[in-house]
Coordinates of C-alpha atoms and ligand atoms in Angstrom, one line a residue:
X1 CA -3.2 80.8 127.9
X2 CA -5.4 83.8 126.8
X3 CA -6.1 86.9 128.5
X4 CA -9.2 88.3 126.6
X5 CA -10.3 91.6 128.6
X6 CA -13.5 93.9 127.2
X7 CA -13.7 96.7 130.1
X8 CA -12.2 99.9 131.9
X9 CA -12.4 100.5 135.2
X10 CA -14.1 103.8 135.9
X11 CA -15.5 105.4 138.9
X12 CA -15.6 101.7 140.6
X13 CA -17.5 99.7 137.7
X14 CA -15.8 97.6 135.4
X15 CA -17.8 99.5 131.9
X16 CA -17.0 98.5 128.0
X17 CA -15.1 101.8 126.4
X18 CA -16.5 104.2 124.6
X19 CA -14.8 103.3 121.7
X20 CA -15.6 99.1 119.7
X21 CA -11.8 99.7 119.3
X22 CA -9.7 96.1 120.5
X23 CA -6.0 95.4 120.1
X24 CA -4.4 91.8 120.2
X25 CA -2.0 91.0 122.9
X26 CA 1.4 89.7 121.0
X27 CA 3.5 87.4 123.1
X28 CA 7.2 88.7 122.7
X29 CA 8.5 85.4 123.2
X30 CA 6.4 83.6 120.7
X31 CA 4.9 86.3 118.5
X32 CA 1.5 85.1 118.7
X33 CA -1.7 86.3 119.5
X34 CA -2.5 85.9 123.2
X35 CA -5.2 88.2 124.2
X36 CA -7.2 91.2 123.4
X37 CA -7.3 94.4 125.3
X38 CA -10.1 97.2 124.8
X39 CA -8.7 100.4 123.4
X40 CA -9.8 103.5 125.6
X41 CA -11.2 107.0 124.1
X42 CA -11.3 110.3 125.1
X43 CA -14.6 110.3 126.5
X44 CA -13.5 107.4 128.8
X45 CA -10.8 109.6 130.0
X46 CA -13.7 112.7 130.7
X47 CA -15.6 110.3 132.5
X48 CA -12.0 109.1 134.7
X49 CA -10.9 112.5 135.8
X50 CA -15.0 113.5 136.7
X51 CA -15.2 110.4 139.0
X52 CA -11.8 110.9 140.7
X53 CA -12.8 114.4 140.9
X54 CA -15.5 113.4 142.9
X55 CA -14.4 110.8 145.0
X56 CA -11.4 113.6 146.0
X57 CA -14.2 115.1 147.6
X58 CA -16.3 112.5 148.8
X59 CA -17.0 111.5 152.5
X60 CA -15.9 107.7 151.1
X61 CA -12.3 109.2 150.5
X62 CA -11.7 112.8 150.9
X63 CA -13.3 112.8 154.2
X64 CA -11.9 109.7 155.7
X65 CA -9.4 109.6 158.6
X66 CA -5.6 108.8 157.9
X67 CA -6.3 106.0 159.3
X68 CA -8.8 104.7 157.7
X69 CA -6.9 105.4 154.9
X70 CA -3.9 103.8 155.7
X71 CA -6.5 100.9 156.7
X72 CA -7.4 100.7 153.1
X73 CA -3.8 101.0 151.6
X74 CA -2.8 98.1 153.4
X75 CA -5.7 95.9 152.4
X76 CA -4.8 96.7 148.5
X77 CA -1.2 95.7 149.6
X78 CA -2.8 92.6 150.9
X79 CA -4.6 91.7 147.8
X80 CA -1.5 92.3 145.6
X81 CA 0.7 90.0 147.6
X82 CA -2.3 87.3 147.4
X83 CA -1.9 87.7 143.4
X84 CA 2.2 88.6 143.0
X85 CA 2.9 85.5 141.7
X86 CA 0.2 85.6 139.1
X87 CA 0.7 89.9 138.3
X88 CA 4.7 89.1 138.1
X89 CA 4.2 85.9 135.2
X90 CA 1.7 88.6 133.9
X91 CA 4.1 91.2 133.1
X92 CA 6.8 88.5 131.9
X93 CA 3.9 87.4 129.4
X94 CA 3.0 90.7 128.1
X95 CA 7.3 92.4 127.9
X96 CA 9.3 89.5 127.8
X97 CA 10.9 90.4 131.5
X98 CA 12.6 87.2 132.9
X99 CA 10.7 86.0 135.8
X100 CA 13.3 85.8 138.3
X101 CA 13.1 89.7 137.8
X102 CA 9.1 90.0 137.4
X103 CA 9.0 87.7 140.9
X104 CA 10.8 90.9 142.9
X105 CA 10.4 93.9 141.0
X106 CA 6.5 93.4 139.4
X107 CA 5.3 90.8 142.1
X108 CA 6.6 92.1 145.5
X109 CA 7.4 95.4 144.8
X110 CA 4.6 97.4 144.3
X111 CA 2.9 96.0 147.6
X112 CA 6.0 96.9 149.2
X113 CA 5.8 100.5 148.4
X114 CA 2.0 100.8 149.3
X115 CA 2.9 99.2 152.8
X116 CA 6.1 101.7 152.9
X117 CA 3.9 104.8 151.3
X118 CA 1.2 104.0 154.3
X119 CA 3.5 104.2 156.8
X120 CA 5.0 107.6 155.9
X121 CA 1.6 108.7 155.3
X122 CA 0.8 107.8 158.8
X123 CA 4.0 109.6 160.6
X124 CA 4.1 112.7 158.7
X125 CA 1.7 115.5 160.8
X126 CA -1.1 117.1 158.4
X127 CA -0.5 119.8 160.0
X128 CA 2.3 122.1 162.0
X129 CA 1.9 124.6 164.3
X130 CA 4.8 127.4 163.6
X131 CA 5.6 130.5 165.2
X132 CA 5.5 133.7 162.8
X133 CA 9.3 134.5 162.0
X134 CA 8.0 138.4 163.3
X135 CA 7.1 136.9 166.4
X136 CA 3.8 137.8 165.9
X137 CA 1.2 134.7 166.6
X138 CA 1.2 131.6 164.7
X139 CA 0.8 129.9 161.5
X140 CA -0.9 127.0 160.9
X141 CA 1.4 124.6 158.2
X142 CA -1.2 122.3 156.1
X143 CA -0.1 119.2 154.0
X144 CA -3.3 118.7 151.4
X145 CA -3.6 116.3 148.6
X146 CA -2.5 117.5 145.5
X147 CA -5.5 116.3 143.9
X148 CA -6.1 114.3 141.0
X149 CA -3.5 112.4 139.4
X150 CA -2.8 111.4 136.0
X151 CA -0.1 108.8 135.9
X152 CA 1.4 107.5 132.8
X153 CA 3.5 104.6 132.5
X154 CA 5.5 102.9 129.8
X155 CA 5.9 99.2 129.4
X156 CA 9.0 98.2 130.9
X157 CA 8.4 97.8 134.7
X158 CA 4.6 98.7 134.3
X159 CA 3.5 97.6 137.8
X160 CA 6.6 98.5 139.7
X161 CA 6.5 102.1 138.0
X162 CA 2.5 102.5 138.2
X163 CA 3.2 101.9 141.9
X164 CA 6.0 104.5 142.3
X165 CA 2.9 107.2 141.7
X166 CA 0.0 104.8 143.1
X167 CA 0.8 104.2 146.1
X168 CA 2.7 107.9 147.2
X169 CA -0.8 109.5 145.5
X170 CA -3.0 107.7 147.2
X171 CA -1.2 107.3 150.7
X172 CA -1.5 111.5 150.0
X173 CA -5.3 111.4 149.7
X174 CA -4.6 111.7 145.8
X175 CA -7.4 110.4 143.6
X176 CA -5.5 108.4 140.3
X177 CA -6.6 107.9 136.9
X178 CA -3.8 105.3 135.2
X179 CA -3.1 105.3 131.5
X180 CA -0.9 102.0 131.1
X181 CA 1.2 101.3 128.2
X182 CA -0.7 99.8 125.2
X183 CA 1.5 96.7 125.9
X184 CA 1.4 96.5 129.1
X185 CA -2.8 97.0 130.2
X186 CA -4.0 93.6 131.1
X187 CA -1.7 94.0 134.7
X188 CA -3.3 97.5 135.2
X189 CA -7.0 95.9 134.8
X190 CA -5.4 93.3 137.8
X191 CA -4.2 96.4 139.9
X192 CA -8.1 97.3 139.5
X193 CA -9.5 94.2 139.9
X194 CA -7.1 94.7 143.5
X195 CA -8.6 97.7 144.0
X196 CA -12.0 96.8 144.0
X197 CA -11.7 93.8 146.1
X198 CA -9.7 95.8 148.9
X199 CA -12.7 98.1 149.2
X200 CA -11.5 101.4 147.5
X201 CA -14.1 103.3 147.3
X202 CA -15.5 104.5 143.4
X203 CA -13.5 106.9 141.5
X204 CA -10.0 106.8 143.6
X205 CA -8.3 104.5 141.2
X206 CA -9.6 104.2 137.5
X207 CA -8.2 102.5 134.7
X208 CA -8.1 103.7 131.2
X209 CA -6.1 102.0 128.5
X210 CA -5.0 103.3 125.1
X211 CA -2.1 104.7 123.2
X212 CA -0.4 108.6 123.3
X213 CA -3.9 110.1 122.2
X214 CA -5.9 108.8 125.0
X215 CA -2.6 110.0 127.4
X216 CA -2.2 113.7 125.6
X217 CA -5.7 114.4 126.4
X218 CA -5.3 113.2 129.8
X219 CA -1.9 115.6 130.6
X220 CA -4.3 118.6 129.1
X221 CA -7.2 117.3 130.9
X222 CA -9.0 120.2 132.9
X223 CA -10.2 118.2 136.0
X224 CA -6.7 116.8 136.6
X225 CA -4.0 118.9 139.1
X226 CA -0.8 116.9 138.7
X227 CA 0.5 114.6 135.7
X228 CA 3.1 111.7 137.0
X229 CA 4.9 110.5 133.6
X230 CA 7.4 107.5 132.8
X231 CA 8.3 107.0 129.6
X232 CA 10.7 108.6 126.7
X233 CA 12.3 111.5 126.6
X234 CA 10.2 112.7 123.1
X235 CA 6.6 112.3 125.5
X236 CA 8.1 114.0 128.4
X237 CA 8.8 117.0 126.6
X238 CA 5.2 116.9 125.0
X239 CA 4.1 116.4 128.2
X240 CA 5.9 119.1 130.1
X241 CA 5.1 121.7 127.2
X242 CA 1.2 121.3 128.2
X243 CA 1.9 121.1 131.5
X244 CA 3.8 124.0 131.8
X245 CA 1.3 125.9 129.5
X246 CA -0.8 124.4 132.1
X247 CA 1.2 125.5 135.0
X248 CA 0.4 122.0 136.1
X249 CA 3.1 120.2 138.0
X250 CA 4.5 117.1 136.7
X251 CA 7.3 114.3 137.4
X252 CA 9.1 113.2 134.6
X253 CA 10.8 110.3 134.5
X254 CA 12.5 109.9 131.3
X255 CA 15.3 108.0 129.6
X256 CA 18.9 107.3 129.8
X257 CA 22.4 106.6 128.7
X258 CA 24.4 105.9 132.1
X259 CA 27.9 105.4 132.4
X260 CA 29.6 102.9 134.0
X261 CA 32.9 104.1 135.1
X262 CA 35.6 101.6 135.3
X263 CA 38.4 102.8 137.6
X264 CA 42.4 101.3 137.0
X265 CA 42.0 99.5 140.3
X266 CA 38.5 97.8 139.7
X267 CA 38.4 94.3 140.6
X268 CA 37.4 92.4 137.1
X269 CA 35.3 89.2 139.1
X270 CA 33.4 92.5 141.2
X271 CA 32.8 93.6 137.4
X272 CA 31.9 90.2 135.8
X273 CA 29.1 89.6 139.1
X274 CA 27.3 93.1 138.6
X275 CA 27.2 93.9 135.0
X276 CA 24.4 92.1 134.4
X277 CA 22.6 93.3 136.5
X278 CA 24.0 96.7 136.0
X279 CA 24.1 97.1 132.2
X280 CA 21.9 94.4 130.7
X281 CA 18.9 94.1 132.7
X282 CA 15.4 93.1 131.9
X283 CA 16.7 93.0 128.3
X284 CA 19.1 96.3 127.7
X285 CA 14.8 97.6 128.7
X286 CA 16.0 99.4 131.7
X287 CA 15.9 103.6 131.9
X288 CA 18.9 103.6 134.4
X289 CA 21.4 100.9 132.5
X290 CA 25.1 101.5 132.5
X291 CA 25.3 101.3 128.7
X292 CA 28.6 102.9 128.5
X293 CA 30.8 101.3 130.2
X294 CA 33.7 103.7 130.5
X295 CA 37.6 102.1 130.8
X296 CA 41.2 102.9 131.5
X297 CA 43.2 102.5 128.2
X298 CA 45.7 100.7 129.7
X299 CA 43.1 97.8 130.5
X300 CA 40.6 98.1 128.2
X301 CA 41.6 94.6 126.2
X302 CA 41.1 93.2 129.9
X303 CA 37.8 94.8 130.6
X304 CA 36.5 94.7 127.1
X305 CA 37.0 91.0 127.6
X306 CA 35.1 90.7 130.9
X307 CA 32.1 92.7 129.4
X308 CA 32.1 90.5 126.4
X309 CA 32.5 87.0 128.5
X310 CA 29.0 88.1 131.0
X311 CA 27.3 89.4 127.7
X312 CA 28.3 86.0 125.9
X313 CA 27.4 84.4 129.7
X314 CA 23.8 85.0 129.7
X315 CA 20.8 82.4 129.3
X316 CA 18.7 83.2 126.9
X317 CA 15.1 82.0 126.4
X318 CA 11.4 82.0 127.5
X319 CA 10.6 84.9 129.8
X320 CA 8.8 82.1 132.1
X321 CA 11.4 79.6 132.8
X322 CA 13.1 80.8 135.7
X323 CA 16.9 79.7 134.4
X324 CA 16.2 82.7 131.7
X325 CA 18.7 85.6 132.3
X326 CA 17.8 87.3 128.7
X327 CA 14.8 87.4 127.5
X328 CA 13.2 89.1 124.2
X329 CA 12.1 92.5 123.3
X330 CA 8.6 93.9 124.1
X331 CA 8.1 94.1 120.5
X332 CA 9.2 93.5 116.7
X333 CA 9.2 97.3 116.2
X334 CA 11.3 97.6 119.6
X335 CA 13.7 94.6 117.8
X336 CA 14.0 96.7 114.7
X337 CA 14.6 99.6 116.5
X338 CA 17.5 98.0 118.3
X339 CA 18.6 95.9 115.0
X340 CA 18.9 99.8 113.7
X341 CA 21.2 100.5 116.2
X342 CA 23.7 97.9 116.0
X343 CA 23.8 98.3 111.7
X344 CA 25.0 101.9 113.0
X345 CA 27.3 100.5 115.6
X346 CA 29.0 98.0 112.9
X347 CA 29.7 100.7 111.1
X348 CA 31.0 103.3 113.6
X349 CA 32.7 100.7 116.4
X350 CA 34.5 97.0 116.8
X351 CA 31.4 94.7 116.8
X352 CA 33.1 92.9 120.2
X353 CA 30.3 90.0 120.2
X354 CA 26.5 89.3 119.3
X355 CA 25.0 92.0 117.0
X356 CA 22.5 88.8 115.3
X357 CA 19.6 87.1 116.4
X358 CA 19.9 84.2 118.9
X359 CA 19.0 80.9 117.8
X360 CA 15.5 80.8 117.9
X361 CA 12.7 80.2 115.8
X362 CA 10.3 82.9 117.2
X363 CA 9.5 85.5 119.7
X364 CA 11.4 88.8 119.3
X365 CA 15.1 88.2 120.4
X366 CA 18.6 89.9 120.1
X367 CA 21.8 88.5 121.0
X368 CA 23.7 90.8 123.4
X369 CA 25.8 93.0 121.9
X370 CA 29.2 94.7 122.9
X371 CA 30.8 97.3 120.6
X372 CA 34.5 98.2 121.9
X373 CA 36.9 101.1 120.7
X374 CA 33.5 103.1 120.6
X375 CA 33.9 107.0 120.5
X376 CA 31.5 108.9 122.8
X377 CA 30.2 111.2 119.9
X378 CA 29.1 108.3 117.7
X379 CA 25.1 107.7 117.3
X380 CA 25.3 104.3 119.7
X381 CA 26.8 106.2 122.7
X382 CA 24.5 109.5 122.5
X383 CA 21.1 107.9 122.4
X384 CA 18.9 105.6 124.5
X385 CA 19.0 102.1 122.3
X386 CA 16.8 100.2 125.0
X387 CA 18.1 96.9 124.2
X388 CA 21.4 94.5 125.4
X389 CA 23.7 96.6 123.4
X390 CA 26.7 97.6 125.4
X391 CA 29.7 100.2 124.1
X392 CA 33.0 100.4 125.9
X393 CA 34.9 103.4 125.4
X394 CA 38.1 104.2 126.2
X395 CA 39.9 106.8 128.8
X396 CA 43.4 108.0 129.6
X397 CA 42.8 109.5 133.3
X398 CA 40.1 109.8 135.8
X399 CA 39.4 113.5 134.8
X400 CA 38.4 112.8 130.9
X401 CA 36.5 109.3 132.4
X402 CA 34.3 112.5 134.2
X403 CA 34.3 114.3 131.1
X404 CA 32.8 111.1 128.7
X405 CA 30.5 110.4 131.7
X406 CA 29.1 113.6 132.0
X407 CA 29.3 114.4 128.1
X408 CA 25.3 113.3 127.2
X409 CA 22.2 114.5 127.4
X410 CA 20.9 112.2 129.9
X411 CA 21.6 111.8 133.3
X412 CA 19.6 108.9 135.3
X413 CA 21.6 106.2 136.4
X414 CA 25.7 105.0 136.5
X415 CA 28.1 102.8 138.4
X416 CA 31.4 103.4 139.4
X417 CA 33.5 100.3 139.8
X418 CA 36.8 100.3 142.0
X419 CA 38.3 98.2 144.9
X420 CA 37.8 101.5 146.7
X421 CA 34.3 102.6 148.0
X422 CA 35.9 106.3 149.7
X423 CA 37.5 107.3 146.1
X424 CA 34.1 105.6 144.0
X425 CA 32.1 108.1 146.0
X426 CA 34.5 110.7 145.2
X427 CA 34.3 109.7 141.5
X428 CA 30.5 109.4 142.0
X429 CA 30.0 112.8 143.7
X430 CA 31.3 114.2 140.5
X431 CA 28.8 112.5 137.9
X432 CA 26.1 114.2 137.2
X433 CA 23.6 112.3 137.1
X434 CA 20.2 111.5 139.7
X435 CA 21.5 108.0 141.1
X436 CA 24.9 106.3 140.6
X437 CA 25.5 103.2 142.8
X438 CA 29.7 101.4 143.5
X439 CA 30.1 98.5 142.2
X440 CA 26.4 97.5 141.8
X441 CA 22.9 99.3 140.8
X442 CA 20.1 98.7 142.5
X443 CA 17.8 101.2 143.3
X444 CA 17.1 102.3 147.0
X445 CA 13.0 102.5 147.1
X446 CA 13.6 104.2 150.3
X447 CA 15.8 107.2 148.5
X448 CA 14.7 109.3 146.1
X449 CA 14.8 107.9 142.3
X450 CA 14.7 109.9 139.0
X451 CA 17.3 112.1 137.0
X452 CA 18.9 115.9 135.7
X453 CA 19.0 116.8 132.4
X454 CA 17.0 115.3 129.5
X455 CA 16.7 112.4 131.7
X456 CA 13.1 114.5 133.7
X457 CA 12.6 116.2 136.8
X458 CA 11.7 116.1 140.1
X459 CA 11.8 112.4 142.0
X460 CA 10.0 109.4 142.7
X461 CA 10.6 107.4 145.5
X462 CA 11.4 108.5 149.3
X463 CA 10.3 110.2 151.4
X464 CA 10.9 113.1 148.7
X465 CA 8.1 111.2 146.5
X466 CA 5.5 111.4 148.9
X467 CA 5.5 115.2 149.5
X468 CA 5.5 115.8 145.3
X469 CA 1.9 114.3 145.7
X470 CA 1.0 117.1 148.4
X471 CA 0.5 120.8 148.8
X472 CA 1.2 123.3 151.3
X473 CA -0.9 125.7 152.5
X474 CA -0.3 128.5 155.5
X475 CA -3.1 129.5 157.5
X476 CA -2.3 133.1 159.8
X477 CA -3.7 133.0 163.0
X478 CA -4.5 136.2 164.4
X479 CA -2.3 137.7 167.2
X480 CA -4.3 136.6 169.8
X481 CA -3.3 132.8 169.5
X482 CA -1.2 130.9 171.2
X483 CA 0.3 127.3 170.5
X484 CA -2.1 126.1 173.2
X485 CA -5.3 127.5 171.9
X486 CA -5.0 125.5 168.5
X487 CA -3.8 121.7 169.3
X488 CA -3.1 119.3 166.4
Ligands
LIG1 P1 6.8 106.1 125.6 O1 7.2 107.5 125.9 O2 6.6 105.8 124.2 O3 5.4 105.8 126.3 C1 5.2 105.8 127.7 C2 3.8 106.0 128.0 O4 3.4 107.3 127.6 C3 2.8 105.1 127.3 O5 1.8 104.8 128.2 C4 2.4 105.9 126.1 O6 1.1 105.5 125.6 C5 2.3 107.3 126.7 N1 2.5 108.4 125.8 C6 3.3 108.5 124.8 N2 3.3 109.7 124.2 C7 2.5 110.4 125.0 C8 2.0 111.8 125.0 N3 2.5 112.7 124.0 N4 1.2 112.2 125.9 C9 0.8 111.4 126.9 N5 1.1 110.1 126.9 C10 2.0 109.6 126.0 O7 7.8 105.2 126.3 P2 7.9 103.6 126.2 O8 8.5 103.2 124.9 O9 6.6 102.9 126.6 O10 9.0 103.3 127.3 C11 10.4 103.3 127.1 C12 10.9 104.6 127.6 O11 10.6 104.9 129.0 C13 12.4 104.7 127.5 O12 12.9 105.9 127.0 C14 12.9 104.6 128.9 O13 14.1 105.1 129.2 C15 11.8 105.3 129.6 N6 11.8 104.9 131.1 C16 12.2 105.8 132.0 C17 12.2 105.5 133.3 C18 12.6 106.4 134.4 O14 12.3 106.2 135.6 N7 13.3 107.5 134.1 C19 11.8 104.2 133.7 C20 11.3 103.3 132.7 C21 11.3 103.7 131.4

């Protein structure tokens, strides 16, 4: 199959960028050639942040009733369910996700958030009556759109995370423009193609593809009043630098290096049935992944052992055939990078299994890797590898596990694992870290997601992730007022 796409979406018209730039769609599986996407410019981005500008203000969007607009969120959400089968093999074809994964996370969820985002939208009051704290009258509490949003998204979940700002923003009366990831843009030209054919009216969702130029001049971008950013650490801190010259707010999501903590009680089949899932998923191409997996001295043969058996466990192969449990990296560079990584971690740890390339004559694959007897100050414990390379390091009691845990510079995700919940949350009270699940991670889209330290700030997801995408204002009524006078 080929996927051969020539135009933007911009101010509701599909238009050819600015620039004759193309690139070529590679197939991480195969390696080949599968497509070609146009390459945005900055004058493509100008013409983003004008329309959604406009349509912020127009009577088509900006003056429309909540529930007109929840009206419209809900018909997008329709649309995407139509196509989730199609949009999930589309992100499995473009980063190598296995579909099993792609069918929940890129084909249901994002219409599950728009549906959920809509129906916060629709309970939370525009505005509050409150009486003045001096007794003195009223104030009138306003929740306004933030205003135009520029979201940013990296490859690895690129519908799911596109939707973690789409659908808050625009349930929010938010305008968007999206930059997707240069290997991930064909499903953002679908999420458009969706948008148009749910009737969103021009300018409240545009499309503009291209690499970290095209998204630097969008952060620093005049018209735009709030920057929503998933990607590295390195780009968050660009981004927040301009932002805060800016003083333009911004959510970073950024990366990670989670701890799993293994307590001396933890059950090893509990352990064997989440790691997976937990450590490993999508790849090792997962921001929140319990890469360091954290264990009692005295059973650290044991557990090293369990690790190595579910990283030895896994099915590797084609991202589309749904008996896949490992599939390959987004990219030869992302391979090398991760082939980097475990050269260090031969020379620095026990190579406990994997560290080569699987059998296979193509496509961009890695075997998963375990590294035991690992020290928490060596290279493969300290930074984000972003590929199934797992290092288990040793502990001698609870308080040093916290220590280890809580010695890095990110903190995203982590598990605790122990047959008992009331002392995991105890242990898990004491990580610090933005989300830490017992004896599983999966995240909560209901509860608010994202992470402390050089892992971002602020927080998607929630409640919490609608109100970022809002701004207050207080309006004084005079003395005279009453609650009565001024109904909602
Ligand atoms: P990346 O930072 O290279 O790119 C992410 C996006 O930002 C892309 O669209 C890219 O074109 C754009 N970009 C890059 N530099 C930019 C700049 N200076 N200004 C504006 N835009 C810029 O990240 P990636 O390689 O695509 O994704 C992997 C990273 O994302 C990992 O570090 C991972 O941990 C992180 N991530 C974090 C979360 C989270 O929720 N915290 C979720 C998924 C991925």
């Amino acid at each position: 199959m080929s996927y051969e796409r020539t135009e933007l979406f911009i101010d509701g018209r599909w238009r050819a960028p600015s620039t004759a730039a193309t690139s070529t769609v590679i197939s991480p599986a195969t390696g080949a050639a599968i497509g070609t996407i146009p390459q945005g410019g900055t004058s493509d981005v100008d013409a983003a942040v004008d329309a959604a500008g406009r349509a912020l203000r127009s009577k088509e969007w900006g003056a429309i009733s909540l529930e007109e607009r929840v009206g419209l969120l809900s018909r997008l959400a329709t649309e995407l369910e139509r196509t989730a089968a199609t949009r999930a093999e589309l992100t499995s074809v473009q980063n190598g996700m296995p579909i099993t994964l792609s069918v929940g996370a890129e084909g249901a969820g994002p219409p599950a958030l728009l549906r959920y985002y809509a129906a916060i939208a629709a309970s939370v009051p525009v505005e509050e009556r409150r009486p003045r704290l001096d007794g003195k009258g009223i104030t009138v509490v306003r929740r306004e759109p933030v205003g135009v949003v520029a979201a940013i998204v990296p490859w690895n979940y690129p519908q799911l995370l596109t939707m973690f700002k789409v659908a808050p923003a625009l349930a929010a009366g938010c305008t968007v423009v999206l930059k997707p990831a240069p290997e991930t843009t064909l499903d953002a030209l679908e999420l458009a193609a969706a948008a148009e054919r749910a009737g969103l009216p021009p300018g409240v969702l545009n499309v503009v593809s291209g690499g970290a130029d095209v998204g630097a001049h969008l952060v620093a971008h005049p018209g735009v009043h709030k920057v929503a950013f998933t990607g590295s650490t390195g780009a968050g801190r660009a981004i927040g630098e301009i932002c805060g010259r800016l003083l333009r707010p911004a959510t970073l999501e950024l990366g990670g290096k989670s701890a799993a903590i293994v307590l001396d009680d933890a059950d090893l089949t509990t352990i064997t049935q989440g790691l997976a899932s937990s450590s490993l998923l999508n790849n090792g191409q997962t921001c929140h992944l319990s890469t360091r997996i954290l264990v009692p001295r005295q059973r650290a043969d044991e557990v090293l052992g369990a690790v190595v058996a579910v990283a030895e466990s896994l099915t590797i192969g084609d991202p589309l055939d749904p008996a896949t449990e490992l599939g390959p990296m987004v990219s030869e560079r992302q391979r090398r990078r991760v082939e980097d990584y475990i050269e260090l971690g031969r020379a620095g740890g026990v190579l406990a299994t994997g560290g080569g390339r699987p059998d296979r004559d193509q496509g961009w694959f890695v075997e998963p890797t375990v590294f035991g007897g690992v020290r928490n100050d060596s290279r493969i414990a300290r930074e984000e590898i972003f590929g199934p390379v797992l290092t288990v390091i040793g502990y001698d009691d609870l308080d040093e596990a916290v220590t280890i845990a809580n010695d890095s510079e990110y903190g995203l995700g982590g598990t605790v694992w122990t047959a008992d919940i009331d002392r995991g949350l105890e242990v898990a009270r004491r990580v610090e870290t933005g989300t830490i699940g017992i004896n599983f991670y999966d995240p909560d889209l209901g509860a608010p997601f994202g992470g402390v330290k050089s892992s971002g700030l602020g927080r998607e997801l929630g409640p919490e992730g609608f109100f970022a995408y809002q701004q207050l204002k207080s309006i004084y009524l005079p003395q005279s007022a009453t609650p009565g006078d001024y109904p909602a």
